[in-house]
CSV table of C-alpha atoms in Angstrom, one decimal:
chain,number,residue,atom,x,y,z
A,124,UNK,CA,15.4,23.9,-73.5
A,125,UNK,CA,18.9,24.6,-72.1
A,126,UNK,CA,17.3,26.7,-69.2
A,127,UNK,CA,15.1,23.7,-68.3
A,128,UNK,CA,18.1,21.4,-68.3
A,129,UNK,CA,20.0,23.9,-66.0
A,130,UNK,CA,17.1,24.1,-63.6
A,131,UNK,CA,16.8,20.2,-63.5
A,132,UNK,CA,20.5,19.9,-62.8
A,133,UNK,CA,20.3,22.5,-60.0
A,134,UNK,CA,17.3,21.0,-58.2
A,135,UNK,CA,19.1,17.9,-56.7
A,136,UNK,CA,22.0,20.1,-55.6
A,137,UNK,CA,19.6,22.6,-54.0
A,138,UNK,CA,17.7,19.8,-52.2
A,139,UNK,CA,21.0,18.2,-51.0
A,140,UNK,CA,22.2,21.6,-49.6
A,141,UNK,CA,18.9,22.2,-47.8
A,142,UNK,CA,19.0,18.7,-46.3
A,143,UNK,CA,22.5,19.3,-44.9
A,144,UNK,CA,21.4,22.7,-43.4
A,145,UNK,CA,18.4,21.0,-41.7
A,146,UNK,CA,20.6,18.3,-40.2
A,147,UNK,CA,23.0,20.9,-38.9
A,148,UNK,CA,20.2,22.8,-37.2
A,149,UNK,CA,18.8,19.5,-35.7
A,150,UNK,CA,22.3,18.6,-34.4
A,151,UNK,CA,22.6,22.0,-32.7
A,152,UNK,CA,19.2,21.8,-31.1
A,153,UNK,CA,19.6,18.2,-29.8
A,154,UNK,CA,23.2,17.9,-28.8
A,155,UNK,CA,24.1,21.5,-27.9
A,156,UNK,CA,20.9,22.5,-26.0
A,157,UNK,CA,21.2,23.4,-22.3
A,158,UNK,CA,19.5,20.3,-21.1
A,159,UNK,CA,22.1,18.1,-22.8
A,160,UNK,CA,25.2,20.2,-22.1
A,161,UNK,CA,25.3,18.7,-18.5
A,162,UNK,CA,25.4,14.9,-18.6
A,163,UNK,CA,24.0,14.7,-15.1
A,164,UNK,CA,20.7,16.2,-16.3
A,165,UNK,CA,19.9,13.2,-18.5
A,166,UNK,CA,17.1,11.0,-17.2
A,167,UNK,CA,16.7,7.5,-18.6
A,168,UNK,CA,13.2,6.3,-19.5
A,169,UNK,CA,11.3,5.4,-16.4
A,170,UNK,CA,10.9,1.8,-17.6
A,171,UNK,CA,14.7,1.3,-17.5
A,172,UNK,CA,15.0,2.6,-13.9
A,173,UNK,CA,15.6,-0.3,-11.4
A,174,UNK,CA,12.8,-0.1,-8.8
A,175,UNK,CA,13.9,0.6,-5.3
A,176,UNK,CA,12.3,-1.8,-2.7
A,177,UNK,CA,14.1,-0.6,0.4
A,178,UNK,CA,11.9,1.8,2.4
A,179,UNK,CA,14.9,3.5,4.0
A,180,UNK,CA,16.7,4.0,0.7
A,181,UNK,CA,13.6,5.1,-1.2
A,182,UNK,CA,12.6,7.5,1.6
A,183,UNK,CA,16.2,9.0,1.7
A,184,UNK,CA,16.1,9.6,-2.0
A,185,UNK,CA,12.6,11.1,-1.8
A,186,UNK,CA,13.3,13.5,1.0
A,187,UNK,CA,16.7,14.5,-0.5
A,188,UNK,CA,15.7,15.0,-4.1
A,189,UNK,CA,11.9,15.2,-4.5
A,190,UNK,CA,10.4,16.6,-1.3
A,191,UNK,CA,9.6,20.3,-1.3
A,192,UNK,CA,11.9,22.4,0.8
A,193,UNK,CA,9.2,24.4,2.5
A,194,UNK,CA,5.4,24.0,2.9
A,195,UNK,CA,3.2,25.3,0.1
A,196,UNK,CA,1.7,28.7,0.5
A,197,UNK,CA,-1.6,27.1,1.4
A,198,UNK,CA,-3.0,23.7,2.2
A,199,UNK,CA,-6.5,22.3,2.3
A,200,UNK,CA,-7.1,23.4,5.9
A,201,UNK,CA,-10.7,24.7,6.2
A,202,UNK,CA,-10.9,28.3,7.5
A,203,UNK,CA,-12.5,28.4,10.9
A,204,UNK,CA,-15.0,31.0,9.6
A,205,UNK,CA,-15.8,29.1,6.4
A,206,UNK,CA,-19.2,27.8,5.7
A,207,UNK,CA,-18.3,24.1,5.4
A,208,UNK,CA,-21.9,23.0,4.9
A,209,UNK,CA,-22.3,25.3,1.9
A,210,UNK,CA,-18.9,24.2,0.5
A,211,UNK,CA,-20.0,20.6,0.9
A,212,UNK,CA,-23.2,21.2,-0.9
A,213,UNK,CA,-21.4,22.9,-3.8
A,214,UNK,CA,-18.9,20.2,-4.0
A,215,UNK,CA,-21.6,17.6,-4.1
A,216,UNK,CA,-23.3,19.3,-7.1
A,217,UNK,CA,-20.0,19.6,-8.9
A,218,UNK,CA,-19.2,15.9,-8.4
A,219,UNK,CA,-22.7,14.9,-9.5
A,220,UNK,CA,-22.3,16.9,-12.7
A,221,UNK,CA,-18.9,15.5,-13.4
A,222,UNK,CA,-20.1,12.0,-12.7
A,223,UNK,CA,-22.9,12.2,-15.3
A,224,UNK,CA,-20.6,13.8,-17.9
A,225,UNK,CA,-18.2,10.8,-17.5
A,226,UNK,CA,-21.0,8.3,-17.7
A,227,UNK,CA,-22.2,9.9,-21.0
A,228,UNK,CA,-18.7,10.4,-22.4
A,229,UNK,CA,-17.1,7.1,-21.5
A,230,UNK,CA,-19.0,3.9,-22.4
A,231,UNK,CA,-16.7,1.8,-20.2
A,232,UNK,CA,-17.0,4.0,-17.1
A,233,UNK,CA,-16.4,3.1,-14.4
A,234,UNK,CA,-15.0,-0.3,-15.0
A,235,UNK,CA,-12.6,0.7,-17.8
A,236,UNK,CA,-11.5,4.1,-16.5
A,237,UNK,CA,-8.7,4.9,-14.1
A,238,UNK,CA,-9.6,5.8,-10.5
A,239,UNK,CA,-9.3,9.6,-9.9
A,240,UNK,CA,-7.8,10.3,-6.5
A,241,UNK,CA,-7.5,13.7,-4.8
A,242,UNK,CA,-4.5,13.7,-2.4
A,243,UNK,CA,-5.1,16.1,0.5
A,244,UNK,CA,-2.5,18.8,1.1
A,245,UNK,CA,-2.3,18.3,4.8
A,246,UNK,CA,-0.2,20.5,7.2
A,247,UNK,CA,3.3,19.2,7.3
A,248,UNK,CA,3.1,18.0,10.9
A,249,UNK,CA,0.9,15.1,9.6
A,250,UNK,CA,3.2,14.3,6.6
A,251,UNK,CA,6.7,15.5,5.8
A,252,UNK,CA,7.6,16.3,9.4
A,253,UNK,CA,6.9,12.6,10.4
A,254,UNK,CA,8.9,11.3,7.5
A,255,UNK,CA,11.9,13.4,8.5
A,256,UNK,CA,11.5,12.2,12.1
A,257,UNK,CA,11.8,8.6,10.9
A,258,UNK,CA,14.7,9.5,8.6
A,259,UNK,CA,16.7,11.3,11.3
A,260,UNK,CA,16.2,8.5,13.9
A,261,UNK,CA,16.0,5.2,12.2
A,262,UNK,CA,19.5,4.2,13.1
A,263,UNK,CA,18.6,4.3,16.8
A,264,UNK,CA,18.2,0.5,17.0
A,265,UNK,CA,18.1,0.8,20.8
A,266,UNK,CA,14.5,2.0,20.4
A,267,UNK,CA,12.6,-1.2,21.1
A,268,UNK,CA,9.0,-2.2,21.7
A,269,UNK,CA,8.1,-4.1,24.9
A,270,UNK,CA,8.7,-7.4,23.2
A,271,UNK,CA,12.1,-6.5,22.0
A,272,UNK,CA,11.4,-5.6,18.3
A,273,UNK,CA,13.1,-2.5,16.9
A,274,UNK,CA,10.3,0.1,16.3
A,275,UNK,CA,11.9,1.3,13.1
A,276,UNK,CA,11.8,-2.2,11.6
A,277,UNK,CA,8.1,-2.4,12.5
A,278,UNK,CA,7.5,0.9,10.8
A,279,UNK,CA,9.2,-0.4,7.7
A,280,UNK,CA,7.0,-3.5,7.7
A,281,UNK,CA,3.9,-1.3,7.9
A,282,UNK,CA,5.1,1.5,5.6
A,283,UNK,CA,2.3,1.0,3.0
A,284,UNK,CA,1.2,4.6,3.6
A,285,UNK,CA,4.5,5.9,2.3
A,286,UNK,CA,4.6,3.6,-0.8
A,287,UNK,CA,1.1,4.5,-2.0
A,288,UNK,CA,1.4,8.2,-1.3
A,289,UNK,CA,4.9,8.5,-2.9
A,290,UNK,CA,3.5,6.9,-6.1
A,291,UNK,CA,0.4,9.1,-6.2
A,292,UNK,CA,2.3,12.4,-5.8
A,293,UNK,CA,5.0,11.5,-8.3
A,294,UNK,CA,5.0,13.4,-11.6
A,295,UNK,CA,2.8,11.5,-14.1
A,296,UNK,CA,5.7,11.2,-16.5
A,297,UNK,CA,7.5,9.0,-13.8
A,298,UNK,CA,4.6,6.8,-13.0
A,299,UNK,CA,4.0,3.3,-14.4
A,300,UNK,CA,0.6,2.6,-12.9
A,301,UNK,CA,-2.3,3.5,-15.3
A,302,UNK,CA,-5.2,2.4,-13.2
A,303,UNK,CA,-5.1,5.4,-10.9
A,304,UNK,CA,-4.4,9.1,-11.6
A,305,UNK,CA,-4.0,12.0,-9.2
A,306,UNK,CA,-6.4,14.9,-9.8
A,307,UNK,CA,-5.9,18.4,-8.4
A,308,UNK,CA,-9.6,19.5,-8.3
A,309,UNK,CA,-11.8,17.9,-5.7
A,310,UNK,CA,-14.8,18.0,-8.0
A,311,UNK,CA,-13.0,15.6,-10.4
A,312,UNK,CA,-12.2,13.0,-7.7
A,313,UNK,CA,-13.6,9.5,-7.2
A,314,UNK,CA,-11.8,9.1,-3.9
A,315,UNK,CA,-9.8,11.2,-1.4
A,316,UNK,CA,-6.5,10.0,0.0
A,317,UNK,CA,-5.5,11.0,3.6
A,318,UNK,CA,-1.7,11.1,3.7
A,319,UNK,CA,-1.3,10.9,7.5
A,320,UNK,CA,1.5,8.6,8.7
A,321,UNK,CA,-0.3,7.0,11.6
A,322,UNK,CA,2.3,4.2,12.3
A,323,UNK,CA,5.3,6.6,12.4
A,324,UNK,CA,3.5,8.9,14.8
A,325,UNK,CA,2.4,6.0,17.0
A,326,UNK,CA,5.9,4.6,17.5
A,327,UNK,CA,8.1,7.8,17.4
A,328,UNK,CA,6.1,10.4,19.3
A,329,UNK,CA,5.5,10.5,23.0
A,330,UNK,CA,2.2,9.0,24.0
A,331,UNK,CA,0.4,12.2,24.9
A,332,UNK,CA,1.9,14.0,21.9
A,333,UNK,CA,0.7,11.2,19.6
A,334,UNK,CA,-2.8,11.3,21.0
A,335,UNK,CA,-3.0,15.0,20.6
A,336,UNK,CA,-1.8,14.7,17.0
A,337,UNK,CA,-4.4,12.0,16.3
A,338,UNK,CA,-7.1,14.3,17.6
A,339,UNK,CA,-5.9,17.2,15.4
A,340,UNK,CA,-5.8,14.9,12.3
A,341,UNK,CA,-9.3,13.7,13.1
A,342,UNK,CA,-10.6,17.2,13.3
A,343,UNK,CA,-8.7,18.4,10.2
A,344,UNK,CA,-10.1,15.5,8.1
A,345,UNK,CA,-13.7,15.5,9.4
A,346,UNK,CA,-13.9,19.3,8.9
A,347,UNK,CA,-13.3,18.9,5.1
A,348,UNK,CA,-16.3,19.5,2.9
A,349,UNK,CA,-15.6,16.3,1.0
A,350,UNK,CA,-15.7,14.3,4.2
A,351,UNK,CA,-19.0,15.9,5.4
A,352,UNK,CA,-20.5,15.3,2.0
A,353,UNK,CA,-20.0,11.5,2.1
A,354,UNK,CA,-19.4,11.0,5.8
A,355,UNK,CA,-16.0,9.7,4.8
A,356,UNK,CA,-17.1,6.8,2.6
A,357,UNK,CA,-15.0,7.9,-0.3
A,358,UNK,CA,-11.9,8.6,1.8
A,359,UNK,CA,-8.9,6.3,2.1
A,360,UNK,CA,-7.2,6.0,5.5
A,361,UNK,CA,-4.0,4.0,6.0
A,362,UNK,CA,-4.0,2.4,9.4
A,363,UNK,CA,-1.8,-0.6,8.7
A,364,UNK,CA,-0.4,-1.2,12.1
A,365,UNK,CA,-3.2,-2.5,14.4
A,366,UNK,CA,-2.2,-0.1,17.2
A,367,UNK,CA,-2.0,3.0,15.0
A,368,UNK,CA,-4.7,5.7,15.2
A,369,UNK,CA,-6.5,3.5,17.7
A,370,UNK,CA,-7.7,6.2,20.1
A,371,UNK,CA,-9.8,8.1,17.4
A,372,UNK,CA,-10.3,5.7,14.4
A,373,UNK,CA,-13.8,4.7,15.6
A,374,UNK,CA,-14.9,8.2,14.5
A,375,UNK,CA,-13.7,7.5,11.0
A,376,UNK,CA,-15.1,4.0,10.6
A,377,UNK,CA,-16.9,4.9,7.4
A,378,UNK,CA,-13.6,5.5,5.5
A,379,UNK,CA,-11.8,2.8,3.5
A,380,UNK,CA,-9.2,1.5,5.9
A,381,UNK,CA,-6.0,0.0,4.6
A,382,UNK,CA,-5.3,-2.8,7.0
A,383,UNK,CA,-2.9,-5.8,7.6
A,384,UNK,CA,-5.9,-8.0,8.6
A,385,UNK,CA,-9.6,-8.0,9.4
A,386,UNK,CA,-8.9,-9.4,12.9
A,387,UNK,CA,-12.2,-11.0,13.3
A,388,UNK,CA,-11.2,-12.0,16.9
A,389,UNK,CA,-12.2,-8.4,17.9
A,390,UNK,CA,-9.0,-7.8,19.8
A,391,UNK,CA,-7.8,-4.8,17.7
A,392,UNK,CA,-10.9,-3.6,15.8
A,393,UNK,CA,-14.4,-3.2,17.3
A,394,UNK,CA,-17.4,-4.8,15.7
A,395,UNK,CA,-18.7,-2.7,12.9
A,396,UNK,CA,-15.4,-0.9,12.2
A,397,UNK,CA,-13.8,-3.2,9.6
A,398,UNK,CA,-15.2,-5.6,7.0
A,399,UNK,CA,-14.2,-6.9,3.5
A,400,UNK,CA,-17.0,-5.0,1.7
A,401,UNK,CA,-15.5,-1.6,2.8
A,402,UNK,CA,-11.8,-2.1,3.7
A,403,UNK,CA,-8.7,-3.4,2.0
A,404,UNK,CA,-6.0,-5.8,3.3
A,405,UNK,CA,-2.5,-5.0,2.2
A,406,UNK,CA,0.6,-7.2,2.7
A,407,UNK,CA,3.3,-6.4,5.1
A,408,UNK,CA,6.5,-5.1,3.6
A,409,UNK,CA,8.9,-8.1,3.5
A,410,UNK,CA,11.7,-8.1,6.0
A,411,UNK,CA,14.0,-10.2,3.9
A,412,UNK,CA,15.5,-9.9,0.4
A,413,UNK,CA,13.9,-11.4,-2.6
A,414,UNK,CA,15.0,-14.8,-3.7
A,415,UNK,CA,14.3,-14.7,-7.5
A,416,UNK,CA,14.1,-17.5,-10.0
A,417,UNK,CA,17.9,-17.9,-10.2
A,418,UNK,CA,18.3,-17.8,-6.5
A,419,UNK,CA,15.6,-20.5,-6.2
A,420,UNK,CA,17.2,-22.7,-8.8
A,421,UNK,CA,20.8,-22.3,-7.4
A,422,UNK,CA,19.7,-22.9,-3.8
A,423,UNK,CA,17.3,-25.9,-4.4
A,424,UNK,CA,19.9,-28.5,-3.3
A,425,UNK,CA,20.5,-26.5,-0.1
A,426,UNK,CA,16.9,-26.8,1.1
A,427,UNK,CA,17.6,-29.5,3.7
A,428,UNK,CA,15.2,-28.3,6.3
A,429,UNK,CA,11.6,-29.6,6.0
A,430,UNK,CA,9.9,-26.9,8.1
A,431,UNK,CA,11.2,-23.6,9.5
A,432,UNK,CA,10.0,-20.9,11.8
A,433,UNK,CA,11.7,-18.0,13.4
A,434,UNK,CA,9.9,-15.3,15.4
A,435,UNK,CA,8.3,-14.5,18.7
A,436,UNK,CA,7.0,-17.7,20.2
A,437,UNK,CA,4.7,-16.1,22.8
A,438,UNK,CA,2.0,-14.0,21.3
A,439,UNK,CA,-1.4,-12.8,22.4
A,440,UNK,CA,-5.0,-13.8,21.4
A,441,UNK,CA,-5.0,-16.2,18.4
A,442,UNK,CA,-1.2,-16.1,18.3
A,443,UNK,CA,-1.1,-18.4,21.4
A,444,UNK,CA,-1.1,-21.3,18.9
A,445,UNK,CA,2.6,-20.6,18.3
A,446,UNK,CA,3.6,-21.9,21.7
A,447,UNK,CA,1.4,-25.0,21.3
A,448,UNK,CA,2.9,-25.8,17.9
A,449,UNK,CA,6.4,-25.5,19.4
A,450,UNK,CA,5.5,-28.2,21.9
A,451,UNK,CA,4.1,-30.4,19.1
A,452,UNK,CA,7.0,-29.9,16.7
A,453,UNK,CA,10.0,-29.8,19.0
A,454,UNK,CA,12.5,-32.7,18.6
A,455,UNK,CA,12.0,-33.5,15.0
A,456,UNK,CA,15.3,-33.8,13.1
A,457,UNK,CA,14.3,-31.8,10.0
A,458,UNK,CA,12.3,-29.0,11.8
A,459,UNK,CA,13.8,-25.7,13.0
A,460,UNK,CA,11.8,-23.5,15.4
A,461,UNK,CA,13.7,-20.5,16.7
A,462,UNK,CA,12.9,-17.5,19.0
A,463,UNK,CA,13.8,-14.3,17.3
A,464,UNK,CA,12.9,-10.6,16.7
A,465,UNK,CA,12.9,-8.3,13.6
A,466,UNK,CA,16.3,-6.7,14.1
A,467,UNK,CA,19.2,-6.9,11.7
A,468,UNK,CA,20.5,-10.1,13.2
A,469,UNK,CA,17.1,-11.6,13.2
A,470,UNK,CA,16.6,-10.6,9.5
A,471,UNK,CA,19.8,-12.4,8.5
A,472,UNK,CA,19.0,-15.5,10.5
A,473,UNK,CA,15.4,-15.6,9.2
A,474,UNK,CA,16.5,-15.1,5.6
A,475,UNK,CA,19.2,-17.9,5.8
A,476,UNK,CA,16.7,-20.3,7.5
A,477,UNK,CA,14.0,-19.7,4.9
A,478,UNK,CA,16.3,-20.2,2.0
A,479,UNK,CA,17.4,-23.6,3.4
A,480,UNK,CA,13.8,-24.8,4.0
A,481,UNK,CA,11.1,-26.3,1.8
A,482,UNK,CA,8.2,-25.2,4.1
A,483,UNK,CA,7.9,-22.2,6.3
A,484,UNK,CA,5.4,-22.2,9.2
A,485,UNK,CA,3.0,-19.2,9.2
A,486,UNK,CA,0.9,-19.3,12.4
A,487,UNK,CA,-1.2,-16.4,13.6
A,488,UNK,CA,0.5,-13.5,15.4
A,489,UNK,CA,-1.3,-11.0,17.7
A,490,UNK,CA,-3.7,-10.7,14.8
A,491,UNK,CA,-4.6,-13.6,12.4
A,492,UNK,CA,-1.9,-12.3,10.0
A,493,UNK,CA,1.8,-12.5,10.3
A,494,UNK,CA,4.7,-10.7,8.5
A,495,UNK,CA,6.4,-14.1,8.2
A,496,UNK,CA,3.9,-15.1,5.5
A,497,UNK,CA,5.3,-12.5,3.1
A,498,UNK,CA,8.9,-13.1,4.1
A,499,UNK,CA,8.4,-16.8,3.2
A,500,UNK,CA,6.8,-15.9,-0.2
A,501,UNK,CA,9.7,-13.8,-1.3
A,502,UNK,CA,12.2,-16.4,0.0
A,503,UNK,CA,10.7,-19.2,-2.1
A,504,UNK,CA,9.7,-21.1,1.0
A,505,UNK,CA,6.3,-22.7,0.7
A,506,UNK,CA,4.1,-21.1,3.5
A,507,UNK,CA,2.2,-23.5,5.7
A,508,UNK,CA,-0.6,-21.2,7.0
A,509,UNK,CA,-2.1,-22.2,10.4
A,510,UNK,CA,-4.6,-19.4,11.1
A,511,UNK,CA,-8.3,-20.1,11.0
A,512,UNK,CA,-9.4,-16.5,10.9
A,513,UNK,CA,-7.0,-15.2,8.3
A,514,UNK,CA,-8.0,-12.9,5.4
A,515,UNK,CA,-5.4,-12.4,2.7
A,516,UNK,CA,-4.4,-9.4,0.5
A,517,UNK,CA,-5.8,-9.2,-3.0
A,518,UNK,CA,-7.6,-12.5,-2.7
A,519,UNK,CA,-10.1,-11.3,-5.3
A,520,UNK,CA,-7.2,-11.4,-7.8
A,521,UNK,CA,-4.6,-13.9,-6.4
A,522,UNK,CA,-5.3,-17.6,-5.8
A,523,UNK,CA,-3.1,-18.5,-2.7
A,524,UNK,CA,-3.7,-22.2,-3.2
A,525,UNK,CA,-1.1,-22.0,-5.9
A,526,UNK,CA,1.7,-20.9,-3.5
A,527,UNK,CA,0.7,-22.1,0.0
A,528,UNK,CA,-0.7,-24.9,2.1
A,529,UNK,CA,-3.6,-24.2,4.5
A,530,UNK,CA,-4.0,-26.2,7.7
A,531,UNK,CA,-6.6,-25.9,10.4
A,532,UNK,CA,-5.4,-25.3,13.9
A,533,UNK,CA,-7.1,-28.4,15.2
A,534,UNK,CA,-5.3,-30.6,12.6
A,535,UNK,CA,-1.9,-28.9,13.2
A,536,UNK,CA,-2.1,-29.6,16.9
A,537,UNK,CA,-2.8,-33.3,16.5
A,538,UNK,CA,0.1,-35.4,17.5
A,539,UNK,CA,2.3,-36.1,14.5
A,540,UNK,CA,-0.3,-34.9,12.0
A,541,UNK,CA,1.5,-31.8,10.5
A,542,UNK,CA,4.8,-33.5,9.8
A,543,UNK,CA,3.1,-36.5,8.3
A,544,UNK,CA,1.1,-34.2,6.0
A,545,UNK,CA,4.1,-32.2,4.9
A,546,UNK,CA,6.2,-35.4,4.2
A,547,UNK,CA,3.3,-36.7,2.0
A,548,UNK,CA,3.5,-33.7,-0.4
A,549,UNK,CA,4.9,-35.0,-3.6
A,550,UNK,CA,8.1,-33.7,-5.2
A,551,UNK,CA,6.1,-32.6,-8.2
A,552,UNK,CA,3.7,-30.5,-6.1
A,553,UNK,CA,6.6,-29.0,-4.2
A,554,UNK,CA,8.3,-28.0,-7.5
A,555,UNK,CA,5.0,-26.5,-8.8
A,556,UNK,CA,4.5,-24.4,-5.6
A,557,UNK,CA,8.0,-23.2,-5.7
A,558,UNK,CA,7.8,-22.1,-9.3
A,559,UNK,CA,4.6,-20.3,-8.5
A,560,UNK,CA,6.3,-18.5,-5.6
A,561,UNK,CA,8.9,-17.1,-8.0
A,562,UNK,CA,6.1,-15.7,-10.2
A,563,UNK,CA,3.9,-14.4,-7.3
A,564,UNK,CA,6.7,-12.6,-5.4
A,565,UNK,CA,6.3,-9.5,-7.6
A,566,UNK,CA,2.8,-9.0,-6.1
A,567,UNK,CA,4.3,-8.4,-2.6
A,568,UNK,CA,7.2,-6.1,-3.3
A,569,UNK,CA,6.5,-2.4,-2.7
A,570,UNK,CA,8.8,-0.2,-4.8
A,571,UNK,CA,9.6,3.2,-6.2
A,572,UNK,CA,8.5,3.6,-8.9
A,573,UNK,CA,5.5,1.4,-8.2
A,574,UNK,CA,5.4,-1.5,-10.7
A,575,UNK,CA,2.5,-2.9,-12.7
A,576,UNK,CA,1.0,-5.9,-10.8
A,577,UNK,CA,3.0,-4.9,-7.7
A,578,UNK,CA,1.1,-4.4,-4.4
A,579,UNK,CA,0.3,-0.7,-5.0
A,580,UNK,CA,-1.2,-1.6,-8.4
A,581,UNK,CA,-3.2,-4.5,-7.0
A,582,UNK,CA,-4.4,-2.3,-4.2
A,583,UNK,CA,-6.0,0.1,-6.7
A,584,UNK,CA,-7.4,-2.8,-8.7
A,585,UNK,CA,-9.2,-4.0,-5.6
A,586,UNK,CA,-10.4,-0.6,-4.7
A,587,UNK,CA,-11.8,-0.2,-8.3
A,588,UNK,CA,-14.0,-3.1,-7.6
A,589,UNK,CA,-15.4,-1.3,-4.5
A,590,UNK,CA,-16.0,2.0,-6.3
A,591,UNK,CA,-19.6,1.6,-7.5
A,592,UNK,CA,-20.6,0.4,-4.0
A,593,UNK,CA,-18.9,3.4,-2.4
A,594,UNK,CA,-20.9,5.7,-4.6
A,595,UNK,CA,-24.1,3.8,-4.0
A,596,UNK,CA,-23.8,4.1,-0.2
A,597,UNK,CA,-22.8,7.7,-0.4
A,598,UNK,CA,-25.9,8.6,-2.5
A,599,UNK,CA,-28.2,6.4,-0.6
A,600,UNK,CA,-27.1,8.0,2.8
A,601,UNK,CA,-27.7,11.5,1.3
A,602,UNK,CA,-31.3,10.8,0.3
A,603,UNK,CA,-32.8,8.6,3.0
A,604,UNK,CA,-35.0,10.2,5.6
A,605,UNK,CA,-34.6,9.3,9.3
A,606,UNK,CA,-37.6,7.0,9.3
A,607,UNK,CA,-36.3,4.9,6.5
A,608,UNK,CA,-35.5,1.3,7.3
A,609,UNK,CA,-32.0,0.3,6.3
A,610,UNK,CA,-31.9,-2.6,3.9
A,611,UNK,CA,-28.2,-2.6,3.4
A,612,UNK,CA,-26.2,-5.1,5.5
A,613,UNK,CA,-23.2,-2.7,5.7
A,614,UNK,CA,-25.3,0.1,7.0
A,615,UNK,CA,-27.1,-2.2,9.4
A,616,UNK,CA,-23.8,-3.4,10.7
A,617,UNK,CA,-22.7,0.1,11.4
A,618,UNK,CA,-26.0,1.5,12.7
A,619,UNK,CA,-25.6,0.1,16.2
A,620,UNK,CA,-22.1,1.6,16.7
A,621,UNK,CA,-22.7,5.3,16.1
A,622,UNK,CA,-20.2,7.6,17.7
A,623,UNK,CA,-19.6,11.3,17.7
A,624,UNK,CA,-16.1,12.8,17.3
A,625,UNK,CA,-14.5,14.2,20.4
A,626,UNK,CA,-14.5,17.9,20.8
């Protein structure tokens, strides 16, 4: 009996001793481990990291801290002696098998599954070298286009190729977007991303050097087995500036183009090259700082200007309406129309003007779209869109009637019509539109890390809606015989514009 009492008295003491020992070991492992001995090695949870929205600052951090120091031992370049047709056939078989496995395994596929994207490992002259070229020269503000705009500012406005690519190649532990994942085996991919910086090359390389690089990029991509398998239908090509890749893009017209506009006027894209069923419109990167809810609230009393516009007043094609509107609106006391470019001084002036205005005029530019639209949105200035041919980013998800007013060109040019219309908008409607602008701004701010419901996320959501159709057209093209009559409007639209790549 006494032995049992001794054992029962010893048990709590033994348990307490073992607990202290376990806590000591845990302390040593957690607080004295090598990863914690250096405070600078601590990385906060990604959700607590403030997103960077400046292209220049994000690129600087990327190239300095994340970019590899030297090219990988191999890239995806197809050997000259390789049997590309055989490789294409084998890849097609592997993709078909993987597709059926996913259909059987996942009852929600493809609607509830993340898009699987293979990012090509292209030679560095198409990727990192161009990023370094921009980084090393962007301070050269004397480098201007023919109309006086700093080329580096234009590159920033069209830098969607950087933002999407930087998110795709980031470690999965640092990414917040769950609707798209990067895969490292082509046979697992739904889509193939082409990381060629077409806008940087267009603006920063000599004309002949740029054209030569475009031809090299064209050959490199179209030689890929995956391209030959689908004729490019499941490939994503960023061509966000309407001048970029212009000399060769007709040979890649089957790919999914990432564009600023559909440009139905035909001035920038030839008939059969772009259309909503295939391509995706992405917003310009805003050229002004965000005016958040607090900024909107604090500055409400300062919005003394009824209608504001600052930009190039003389444009080509559909943009000629700008000069006509200037003539119609000039002289009004509460209207400010200013000539300006996208330089630093222009940015400050545009930002100040938009934050003092209730409405911001958004007429067509050289294409039906204009960067001023997105500047107005993030400034809390209600856009007044005067562009009859405009297509808008993410319109399958966003309802722009909640944040903007749409006016036909014919109405806008009637004497006195536009100002009478704007003055008739009630205070309640203005307040509702401004409140919605504060909520919608997040959809137009590119950032690193890319944010849920930001433009990168919405881009993949829109592409997800196209995915079944992409697969349909790929399979259908593979099986039809040459005598078959096309019954698909997309194929019909393309069939009369067949081109062969240059040799």
